[in-house]
Short mmCIF file of C-alpha atoms and ligand atoms in Angstrom, two decimals:
data_model
loop_
_atom_site.label_atom_id
_atom_site.label_comp_id
_atom_site.label_asym_id
_atom_site.label_seq_id
_atom_site.Cartn_x
_atom_site.Cartn_y
_atom_site.Cartn_z
CA UNK A 1 113.48 -180.08 125.37
CA UNK A 2 109.94 -179.82 126.61
CA UNK A 3 108.02 -182.94 127.71
CA UNK A 4 104.62 -183.35 126.07
CA UNK A 5 101.93 -186.03 125.80
CA UNK A 6 101.79 -186.59 122.06
CA UNK A 7 103.76 -185.73 118.93
CA UNK A 8 102.45 -186.51 115.44
CA UNK A 9 105.35 -186.49 112.96
CA UNK A 10 106.09 -186.90 109.23
CA UNK A 11 102.59 -186.00 108.05
CA UNK A 12 102.55 -185.48 104.28
CA UNK A 13 100.41 -182.41 104.95
CA UNK A 14 99.18 -180.69 108.08
CA UNK A 15 96.18 -178.44 107.35
CA UNK A 16 96.21 -175.86 110.14
CA UNK A 17 93.18 -173.83 108.89
CA UNK A 18 94.40 -170.52 110.31
CA UNK A 19 92.65 -167.21 111.07
CA UNK A 20 92.10 -164.20 110.75
CA UNK A 21 90.18 -164.26 114.00
CA UNK A 22 86.70 -165.45 113.16
CA UNK A 23 85.58 -167.57 110.24
CA UNK A 24 87.22 -167.30 106.82
CA UNK A 25 84.91 -165.00 104.87
CA UNK A 26 84.12 -164.44 101.20
CA UNK A 27 86.90 -165.19 98.75
CA UNK A 28 89.24 -165.65 101.72
CA UNK A 29 87.62 -169.07 102.20
CA UNK A 30 90.04 -171.96 101.61
CA UNK A 31 93.24 -170.84 103.37
CA UNK A 32 94.69 -174.07 104.76
CA UNK A 33 98.05 -173.01 106.19
CA UNK A 34 99.44 -176.19 104.68
CA UNK A 35 102.70 -177.57 106.18
CA UNK A 36 104.40 -180.37 104.25
CA UNK A 37 106.28 -183.00 106.26
CA UNK A 38 104.43 -181.53 109.19
CA UNK A 39 104.14 -182.27 112.87
CA UNK A 40 101.65 -181.46 115.64
CA UNK A 41 102.59 -181.25 119.32
CA UNK A 42 99.84 -181.96 121.86
CA UNK A 43 99.84 -181.57 125.64
CA UNK A 44 97.03 -181.76 128.22
CA UNK A 45 94.43 -182.06 125.49
CA UNK A 46 95.53 -178.97 123.59
CA UNK A 47 97.58 -178.14 120.52
CA UNK A 48 100.96 -176.81 121.67
CA UNK A 49 102.70 -176.26 118.33
CA UNK A 50 102.40 -176.99 114.62
CA UNK A 51 105.43 -176.85 112.32
CA UNK A 52 107.73 -178.95 110.18
CA UNK A 53 108.69 -182.30 111.71
CA UNK A 54 112.39 -181.49 112.22
CA UNK A 55 111.49 -178.28 114.01
CA UNK A 56 109.13 -179.91 116.55
CA UNK A 57 111.36 -182.97 117.06
CA UNK A 58 114.14 -180.61 118.13
CA UNK A 59 111.86 -178.93 120.69
CA UNK A 60 109.67 -181.66 122.19
CA UNK A 61 110.07 -185.07 123.83
CA UNK A 62 106.73 -186.92 123.74
CA UNK A 63 105.27 -189.73 125.86
CA UNK A 64 103.76 -191.04 122.61
CA UNK A 65 104.78 -190.43 119.01
CA UNK A 66 102.63 -191.20 115.96
CA UNK A 67 104.37 -191.52 112.61
CA UNK A 68 101.87 -190.17 110.05
CA UNK A 69 104.03 -190.98 107.03
CA UNK A 70 102.03 -190.58 103.76
CA UNK A 71 99.04 -189.31 105.71
CA UNK A 72 97.43 -185.88 105.81
CA UNK A 73 96.46 -184.40 109.18
CA UNK A 74 93.45 -182.10 109.55
CA UNK A 75 91.25 -180.76 112.37
CA UNK A 76 88.32 -182.96 113.45
CA UNK A 77 85.15 -182.20 111.50
CA UNK A 78 82.56 -180.03 113.20
CA UNK A 79 78.96 -180.78 112.17
CA UNK A 80 77.01 -177.64 113.10
CA UNK A 81 73.49 -178.83 112.16
CA UNK A 82 72.01 -182.22 113.06
CA UNK A 83 68.60 -183.35 114.27
CA UNK A 84 70.00 -185.96 116.64
CA UNK A 85 68.33 -187.43 118.73
CA UNK A 86 65.30 -189.01 117.08
CA UNK A 87 63.47 -192.36 117.10
CA UNK A 88 62.33 -194.54 114.21
CA UNK A 89 62.79 -194.13 110.48
CA UNK A 90 60.83 -192.85 107.49
CA UNK A 91 61.77 -195.37 104.81
CA UNK A 92 58.11 -195.60 103.71
CA UNK A 93 58.07 -191.83 103.05
CA UNK A 94 61.24 -192.18 101.04
CA UNK A 95 59.37 -194.59 98.77
CA UNK A 96 56.42 -192.16 98.57
CA UNK A 97 58.80 -189.38 97.53
CA UNK A 98 60.38 -191.56 94.86
CA UNK A 99 56.84 -192.09 93.54
CA UNK A 100 56.34 -188.30 93.31
CA UNK A 101 54.99 -186.99 96.65
CA UNK A 102 56.81 -183.89 97.93
CA UNK A 103 58.31 -183.44 101.39
CA UNK A 104 55.91 -180.60 102.21
CA UNK A 105 52.86 -182.59 100.98
CA UNK A 106 53.77 -185.47 103.27
CA UNK A 107 54.25 -183.03 106.16
CA UNK A 108 50.87 -181.35 105.49
CA UNK A 109 49.22 -184.81 105.65
CA UNK A 110 50.52 -185.31 109.21
CA UNK A 111 53.48 -187.44 108.13
CA UNK A 112 57.02 -186.13 107.87
CA UNK A 113 58.29 -184.48 111.03
CA UNK A 114 55.06 -185.48 112.88
CA UNK A 115 55.70 -189.16 112.26
CA UNK A 116 59.12 -188.85 113.92
CA UNK A 117 57.49 -186.79 116.70
CA UNK A 118 55.08 -189.65 117.45
CA UNK A 119 57.94 -192.15 117.68
CA UNK A 120 60.09 -189.81 119.77
CA UNK A 121 57.26 -188.98 122.18
CA UNK A 122 56.66 -192.70 122.79
CA UNK A 123 60.31 -193.40 123.62
CA UNK A 124 61.71 -193.30 127.12
CA UNK A 125 64.83 -191.28 127.86
CA UNK A 126 66.88 -194.49 127.96
CA UNK A 127 65.51 -195.70 124.62
CA UNK A 128 66.28 -192.35 123.02
CA UNK A 129 69.85 -192.46 124.30
CA UNK A 130 70.41 -196.11 123.31
CA UNK A 131 69.02 -195.59 119.81
CA UNK A 132 71.18 -192.54 119.10
CA UNK A 133 74.51 -193.74 120.48
CA UNK A 134 75.37 -195.83 117.36
CA UNK A 135 74.56 -192.80 115.21
CA UNK A 136 77.19 -190.75 117.06
CA UNK A 137 79.64 -193.66 116.85
CA UNK A 138 79.26 -193.60 113.06
CA UNK A 139 79.81 -189.83 113.01
CA UNK A 140 83.02 -190.30 114.98
CA UNK A 141 84.19 -193.03 112.59
CA UNK A 142 83.73 -190.57 109.74
CA UNK A 143 85.75 -187.92 111.57
CA UNK A 144 83.18 -185.71 113.30
CA UNK A 145 84.57 -184.73 116.71
CA UNK A 146 81.98 -182.05 117.62
CA UNK A 147 78.38 -181.59 116.54
CA UNK A 148 75.25 -179.61 117.17
CA UNK A 149 72.17 -181.60 118.30
CA UNK A 150 68.58 -180.33 118.20
CA UNK A 151 65.29 -181.04 119.91
CA UNK A 152 62.23 -180.57 117.68
CA UNK A 153 60.75 -184.07 117.71
CA UNK A 154 58.97 -183.52 121.04
CA UNK A 155 56.83 -180.45 120.31
CA UNK A 156 55.40 -180.42 123.80
CA UNK A 157 57.17 -179.23 126.89
CA UNK A 158 57.94 -182.58 128.47
CA UNK A 159 58.99 -184.31 125.25
CA UNK A 160 61.23 -181.37 124.28
CA UNK A 161 62.87 -181.48 127.73
CA UNK A 162 63.27 -185.25 127.33
CA UNK A 163 65.21 -184.59 124.12
CA UNK A 164 67.41 -182.02 125.87
CA UNK A 165 68.16 -184.54 128.62
CA UNK A 166 69.00 -187.17 125.99
CA UNK A 167 71.40 -184.76 124.24
CA UNK A 168 73.06 -184.03 127.57
CA UNK A 169 73.46 -187.74 128.35
CA UNK A 170 74.71 -188.57 124.84
CA UNK A 171 77.31 -185.83 125.21
CA UNK A 172 78.55 -187.48 128.42
CA UNK A 173 78.61 -191.05 127.09
CA UNK A 174 80.85 -190.84 124.04
CA UNK A 175 83.60 -188.66 122.48
CA UNK A 176 81.62 -186.47 120.03
CA UNK A 177 80.99 -183.21 121.91
CA UNK A 178 77.43 -182.00 121.49
CA UNK A 179 76.20 -178.41 121.42
CA UNK A 180 72.46 -178.41 122.21
CA UNK A 181 69.78 -176.45 120.36
CA UNK A 182 66.14 -176.03 121.47
CA UNK A 183 63.77 -176.30 118.48
CA UNK A 184 60.17 -176.51 119.77
CA UNK A 185 59.20 -174.48 116.67
CA UNK A 186 60.20 -177.25 114.26
CA UNK A 187 56.61 -177.98 113.17
CA UNK A 188 53.08 -177.29 114.34
CA UNK A 189 52.07 -180.48 116.21
CA UNK A 190 48.89 -182.28 115.12
CA UNK A 191 46.97 -181.20 118.23
CA UNK A 192 47.44 -177.55 117.13
CA UNK A 193 46.51 -178.21 113.50
CA UNK A 194 45.12 -174.98 111.99
CA UNK A 195 46.07 -173.08 115.17
CA UNK A 196 49.67 -172.15 114.49
CA UNK A 197 49.38 -168.89 116.40
CA UNK A 198 48.16 -170.71 119.53
CA UNK A 199 51.18 -173.03 119.32
CA UNK A 200 53.52 -170.03 118.91
CA UNK A 201 52.07 -168.65 122.16
CA UNK A 202 52.77 -171.97 123.94
CA UNK A 203 56.33 -171.94 122.59
CA UNK A 204 56.86 -168.38 123.82
CA UNK A 205 55.06 -168.57 127.15
CA UNK A 206 55.81 -172.13 128.31
CA UNK A 207 58.46 -173.89 126.31
CA UNK A 208 61.15 -171.23 125.94
CA UNK A 209 61.09 -170.43 129.68
CA UNK A 210 61.26 -174.17 130.50
CA UNK A 211 64.26 -174.61 128.18
CA UNK A 212 65.95 -171.58 129.75
CA UNK A 213 65.51 -173.05 133.24
CA UNK A 214 66.94 -176.36 132.00
CA UNK A 215 69.95 -174.55 130.51
CA UNK A 216 70.59 -172.72 133.79
CA UNK A 217 70.32 -175.96 135.80
CA UNK A 218 72.85 -177.59 133.46
CA UNK A 219 75.10 -174.52 133.39
CA UNK A 220 75.17 -174.11 129.62
CA UNK A 221 73.96 -171.74 126.94
CA UNK A 222 71.31 -173.13 124.60
CA UNK A 223 70.69 -172.18 121.02
CA UNK A 224 67.10 -171.60 119.90
CA UNK A 225 66.18 -172.44 116.30
CA UNK A 226 62.95 -172.02 114.27
CA UNK A 227 61.84 -173.68 111.01
CA UNK A 228 60.94 -170.49 109.11
CA UNK A 229 59.13 -171.84 106.06
CA UNK A 230 55.95 -171.40 104.02
CA UNK A 231 53.25 -173.44 105.76
CA UNK A 232 55.26 -173.79 108.98
CA UNK A 233 56.34 -170.60 110.85
CA UNK A 234 56.29 -167.29 108.98
CA UNK A 235 58.84 -164.51 109.39
CA UNK A 236 56.79 -162.61 111.97
CA UNK A 237 56.27 -165.72 114.12
CA UNK A 238 59.94 -166.60 113.76
CA UNK A 239 60.93 -163.10 114.84
CA UNK A 240 58.70 -163.16 117.92
CA UNK A 241 59.96 -166.58 119.02
CA UNK A 242 63.60 -165.62 118.52
CA UNK A 243 63.24 -162.23 120.22
CA UNK A 244 61.76 -163.90 123.29
CA UNK A 245 64.48 -166.54 123.16
CA UNK A 246 67.22 -163.89 123.01
CA UNK A 247 65.70 -162.11 126.00
CA UNK A 248 65.90 -165.40 127.93
CA UNK A 249 69.60 -165.78 127.10
CA UNK A 250 69.45 -168.18 124.16
CA UNK A 251 71.79 -167.78 121.20
CA UNK A 252 69.99 -167.95 117.88
CA UNK A 253 69.80 -170.07 114.73
CA UNK A 254 67.25 -170.19 111.90
CA UNK A 255 66.19 -172.84 109.37
CA UNK A 256 65.75 -170.46 106.43
CA UNK A 257 64.98 -170.68 102.71
CA UNK A 258 64.93 -174.51 102.53
CA UNK A 259 61.95 -174.52 100.16
CA UNK A 260 60.77 -170.89 99.92
CA UNK A 261 62.80 -167.70 100.48
CA UNK A 262 60.65 -165.84 103.04
CA UNK A 263 63.24 -163.46 104.49
CA UNK A 264 64.40 -165.73 107.33
CA UNK A 265 68.05 -165.16 106.52
CA UNK A 266 67.76 -161.37 106.63
CA UNK A 267 65.92 -161.73 109.92
CA UNK A 268 68.68 -163.98 111.29
CA UNK A 269 71.31 -161.38 110.43
CA UNK A 270 69.23 -158.55 111.89
CA UNK A 271 68.79 -160.46 115.17
CA UNK A 272 72.51 -161.27 115.35
CA UNK A 273 71.89 -165.02 114.99
CA UNK A 274 74.99 -167.20 115.15
CA UNK A 275 73.93 -169.04 111.99
CA UNK A 276 71.28 -169.22 109.26
CA UNK A 277 70.98 -172.71 107.82
CA UNK A 278 69.83 -174.34 104.54
CA UNK A 279 69.77 -171.16 102.39
CA UNK A 280 68.75 -172.80 99.13
CA UNK A 281 66.18 -170.28 97.86
CA UNK A 282 67.76 -167.24 99.50
CA UNK A 283 66.76 -163.85 98.01
CA UNK A 284 69.56 -161.56 96.78
CA UNK A 285 69.00 -158.98 99.49
CA UNK A 286 69.34 -161.68 102.16
CA UNK A 287 72.62 -162.79 100.60
CA UNK A 288 73.83 -159.19 100.72
CA UNK A 289 72.83 -159.05 104.40
CA UNK A 290 75.02 -162.11 105.11
CA UNK A 291 77.99 -160.28 103.63
CA UNK A 292 77.46 -157.31 105.92
CA UNK A 293 76.61 -159.22 109.12
CA UNK A 294 78.14 -161.76 111.50
CA UNK A 295 75.73 -164.65 110.93
CA UNK A 296 77.40 -167.76 109.46
CA UNK A 297 75.62 -169.25 106.42
CA UNK A 298 75.37 -173.04 106.80
CA UNK A 299 74.94 -175.02 103.59
CA UNK A 300 73.41 -178.51 103.90
CA UNK A 301 73.93 -180.09 100.48
CA UNK A 302 72.94 -183.53 101.78
CA UNK A 303 69.37 -182.24 102.05
CA UNK A 304 68.60 -181.39 98.40
CA UNK A 305 70.52 -184.56 97.51
CA UNK A 306 68.45 -186.55 99.99
CA UNK A 307 65.26 -185.04 98.54
CA UNK A 308 66.51 -185.50 94.95
CA UNK A 309 66.02 -181.78 94.30
CA UNK A 310 68.10 -179.75 91.90
CA UNK A 311 68.79 -176.54 93.83
CA UNK A 312 71.66 -176.13 96.29
CA UNK A 313 72.95 -173.31 98.51
CA UNK A 314 74.32 -170.58 96.19
CA UNK A 315 77.82 -170.64 97.61
CA UNK A 316 79.36 -168.43 94.92
CA UNK A 317 76.87 -165.61 95.54
CA UNK A 318 77.37 -165.89 99.31
CA UNK A 319 81.16 -165.74 98.92
CA UNK A 320 80.93 -162.91 96.36
CA UNK A 321 78.94 -160.98 98.96
CA UNK A 322 81.66 -161.60 101.56
CA UNK A 323 79.66 -164.07 103.67
CA UNK A 324 81.06 -166.74 105.98
CA UNK A 325 80.07 -170.20 104.75
CA UNK A 326 80.02 -173.45 106.74
CA UNK A 327 78.83 -176.98 105.93
CA UNK A 328 76.78 -179.47 107.96
CA UNK A 329 74.97 -182.77 107.45
CA UNK A 330 71.44 -181.84 108.66
CA UNK A 331 71.43 -185.51 109.78
CA UNK A 332 67.73 -186.36 110.24
CA UNK A 333 65.35 -189.19 109.31
CA UNK A 334 63.28 -187.14 106.84
CA UNK A 335 65.35 -185.19 104.37
CA UNK A 336 68.92 -186.39 104.94
CA UNK A 337 69.99 -189.40 106.97
CA UNK A 338 73.71 -188.87 106.52
CA UNK A 339 76.27 -189.01 109.32
CA UNK A 340 79.29 -188.21 107.15
CA UNK A 341 80.85 -184.77 106.75
CA UNK A 342 83.06 -186.37 104.06
CA UNK A 343 79.94 -187.06 101.99
CA UNK A 344 78.78 -183.48 102.59
CA UNK A 345 82.14 -182.17 101.33
CA UNK A 346 81.84 -184.33 98.21
CA UNK A 347 78.38 -182.89 97.50
CA UNK A 348 79.51 -179.33 98.24
CA UNK A 349 82.36 -179.62 95.74
CA UNK A 350 80.03 -180.83 93.00
CA UNK A 351 76.83 -178.86 93.58
CA UNK A 352 78.05 -175.75 95.44
CA UNK A 353 81.25 -175.62 93.37
CA UNK A 354 83.54 -175.37 96.38
CA UNK A 355 87.15 -176.49 96.01
CA UNK A 356 88.21 -179.26 98.42
CA UNK A 357 90.15 -176.61 100.38
CA UNK A 358 87.06 -174.39 100.69
CA UNK A 359 84.89 -177.35 101.67
CA UNK A 360 87.45 -178.41 104.29
CA UNK A 361 87.51 -174.97 105.93
CA UNK A 362 83.69 -174.83 105.78
CA UNK A 363 83.53 -178.24 107.53
CA UNK A 364 86.01 -177.34 110.29
CA UNK A 365 86.92 -173.75 111.20
CA UNK A 366 83.77 -172.08 109.85
CA UNK A 367 81.54 -174.87 111.16
CA UNK A 368 82.95 -174.26 114.64
CA UNK A 369 81.97 -170.58 114.38
CA UNK A 370 78.47 -171.65 113.29
CA UNK A 371 77.97 -173.16 116.77
CA UNK A 372 79.79 -170.40 118.64
CA UNK A 373 82.85 -172.57 119.36
CA UNK A 374 85.36 -171.05 116.97
CA UNK A 375 87.68 -170.02 119.80
CA UNK A 376 88.18 -173.64 120.92
CA UNK A 377 87.80 -176.02 117.98
CA UNK A 378 87.88 -176.16 114.17
CA UNK A 379 91.59 -175.60 113.52
CA UNK A 380 95.01 -176.86 114.59
CA UNK A 381 96.19 -173.52 115.96
CA UNK A 382 98.17 -173.61 119.24
CA UNK A 383 95.89 -173.20 122.24
CA UNK A 384 92.94 -174.94 120.64
CA UNK A 385 91.55 -178.27 121.74
CA UNK A 386 93.49 -181.17 120.18
CA UNK A 387 90.72 -182.61 118.00
CA UNK A 388 92.70 -184.13 115.13
CA UNK A 389 92.14 -186.51 112.21
CA UNK A 390 94.89 -188.53 110.56
CA UNK A 391 93.71 -189.46 107.09
CA UNK A 392 94.25 -192.60 105.03
CA UNK A 393 95.55 -190.44 102.20
CA UNK A 394 98.57 -188.19 101.64
CA UNK A 395 96.54 -185.47 99.89
CA UNK A 396 93.68 -183.65 101.66
CA UNK A 397 92.06 -183.06 98.24
CA UNK A 398 90.93 -186.67 98.20
CA UNK A 399 88.29 -185.36 100.60
CA UNK A 400 85.67 -184.03 98.24
CA UNK A 401 87.12 -185.84 95.25
CA UNK A 402 86.37 -189.32 96.58
CA UNK A 403 83.06 -190.26 98.17
CA UNK A 404 81.43 -193.25 99.79
CA UNK A 405 84.78 -194.38 101.23
CA UNK A 406 85.85 -193.45 104.73
CA UNK A 407 89.22 -191.67 104.48
CA UNK A 408 89.64 -191.27 108.23
CA UNK A 409 92.40 -193.44 109.73
CA UNK A 410 92.78 -192.14 113.32
CA UNK A 411 90.60 -189.84 115.42
CA UNK A 412 92.07 -187.87 118.32
CA UNK A 413 89.70 -186.05 120.68
CA UNK A 414 91.03 -183.65 123.33
CA UNK A 415 94.47 -185.22 122.84
CA UNK A 416 93.26 -188.83 123.32
CA UNK A 417 93.22 -191.43 120.54
CA UNK A 418 89.55 -192.41 120.45
CA UNK A 419 89.56 -194.33 117.19
CA UNK A 420 92.41 -196.15 115.45
CA UNK A 421 92.54 -199.14 113.11
CA UNK A 422 93.10 -202.56 114.61
O1 LIG B 501 66.34 -179.53 108.25
N1 LIG B 501 63.21 -178.82 107.58
C1 LIG B 501 63.13 -179.02 108.76
N2 LIG B 501 63.83 -179.91 109.43
C2 LIG B 501 64.65 -180.92 108.84
C3 LIG B 501 63.91 -182.09 108.45
C4 LIG B 501 63.42 -182.79 109.64
C5 LIG B 501 62.60 -183.99 109.29
O2 LIG B 501 62.07 -184.13 108.18
O3 LIG B 501 62.45 -184.82 110.21
C6 LIG B 501 65.55 -180.32 107.82
O4 LIG B 501 65.53 -180.66 106.62
FE1 LIG B 502 67.57 -179.10 109.71
#
């Protein structure tokens, strides 16, 4: 008998979400490695073993045992695309959009992202942290145990660094682990109106080096992301920013094809980006590139839903091409204020035609690869970090099928129970 910290027993289903090494690609998406009457053994924050209950009970003696009778057990959700932290809200723009204004029209009139930039620039570091902590607490309640967090509401050197500092502090203060992304090329700030190229030069010459110094001081690798979109940053500007970022040691991401398919996805693949995100209006040749490359395609179905638009990420075409597909919330105050990966799964099943099993893998294993953390999180394989959800349902398929109800019962992060009823 081996002594361990924690044993979860009698789970109706344990969804292991196994390899091959790397994300599940193409039509291989949706392999759950389902164990009925399953158990999970945890020690020193890691998964030690996953098997049927009788098997693990014969091998391990645990300090604490959780009986997960009639409950499914899955990996913690990984949300690989959020715009946390921000300040303020854009409820007035939501009303304008209901009345017929488009997102890009509001942005062109100095609203949209710029209105959140103004609020975020005004905030102190402490205000930014205090305002975003409850947001992360809600994400945890809905089962997200790791997330990406972007700058992009500073758009000048100091305000972008303030956002990085806030992400760092938020990571330290609560259980949801944050992977930081530097996004000074999220919009052209008002003071550079009509001078996009001048702003691109500032991003390249001042902001990227400042972010790289910050990353070195904090001993971490930063992602760099660009909003590659008609009327924002074109493909050539995106390429130049990302090439400079790569030379400074950043890993890469791209906001591509959200409104217009410019070629941002093909560029992401060519540059070896970790992920290309949104991918709503993605040209066929870019979809083919995803199938041949290593860049993970991140679908954000909360965004077209949030904008009340009809087009969603063409998941079938991406899977037919052999691409690796992940899901994320895009949590932001403009297009999609949604903290719940369960809601995202429900939308992906309906509008991207994923099965619940495919959506679950896209929201866990593949999402972890979309932030470069696939070796540590996103599945319940032995050796991985013990980030585990015990659900309030015996059948994992209720994720996707049901929506608007929180199906998470218990959240375990690095082997510790961080959220439980009562
Ligand atoms: O991913 N499109 C660019 N960025 C966000 C929206 C940010 C905002 O509107 O504040 C997005 O949809
Ligand atoms: Fe986004």
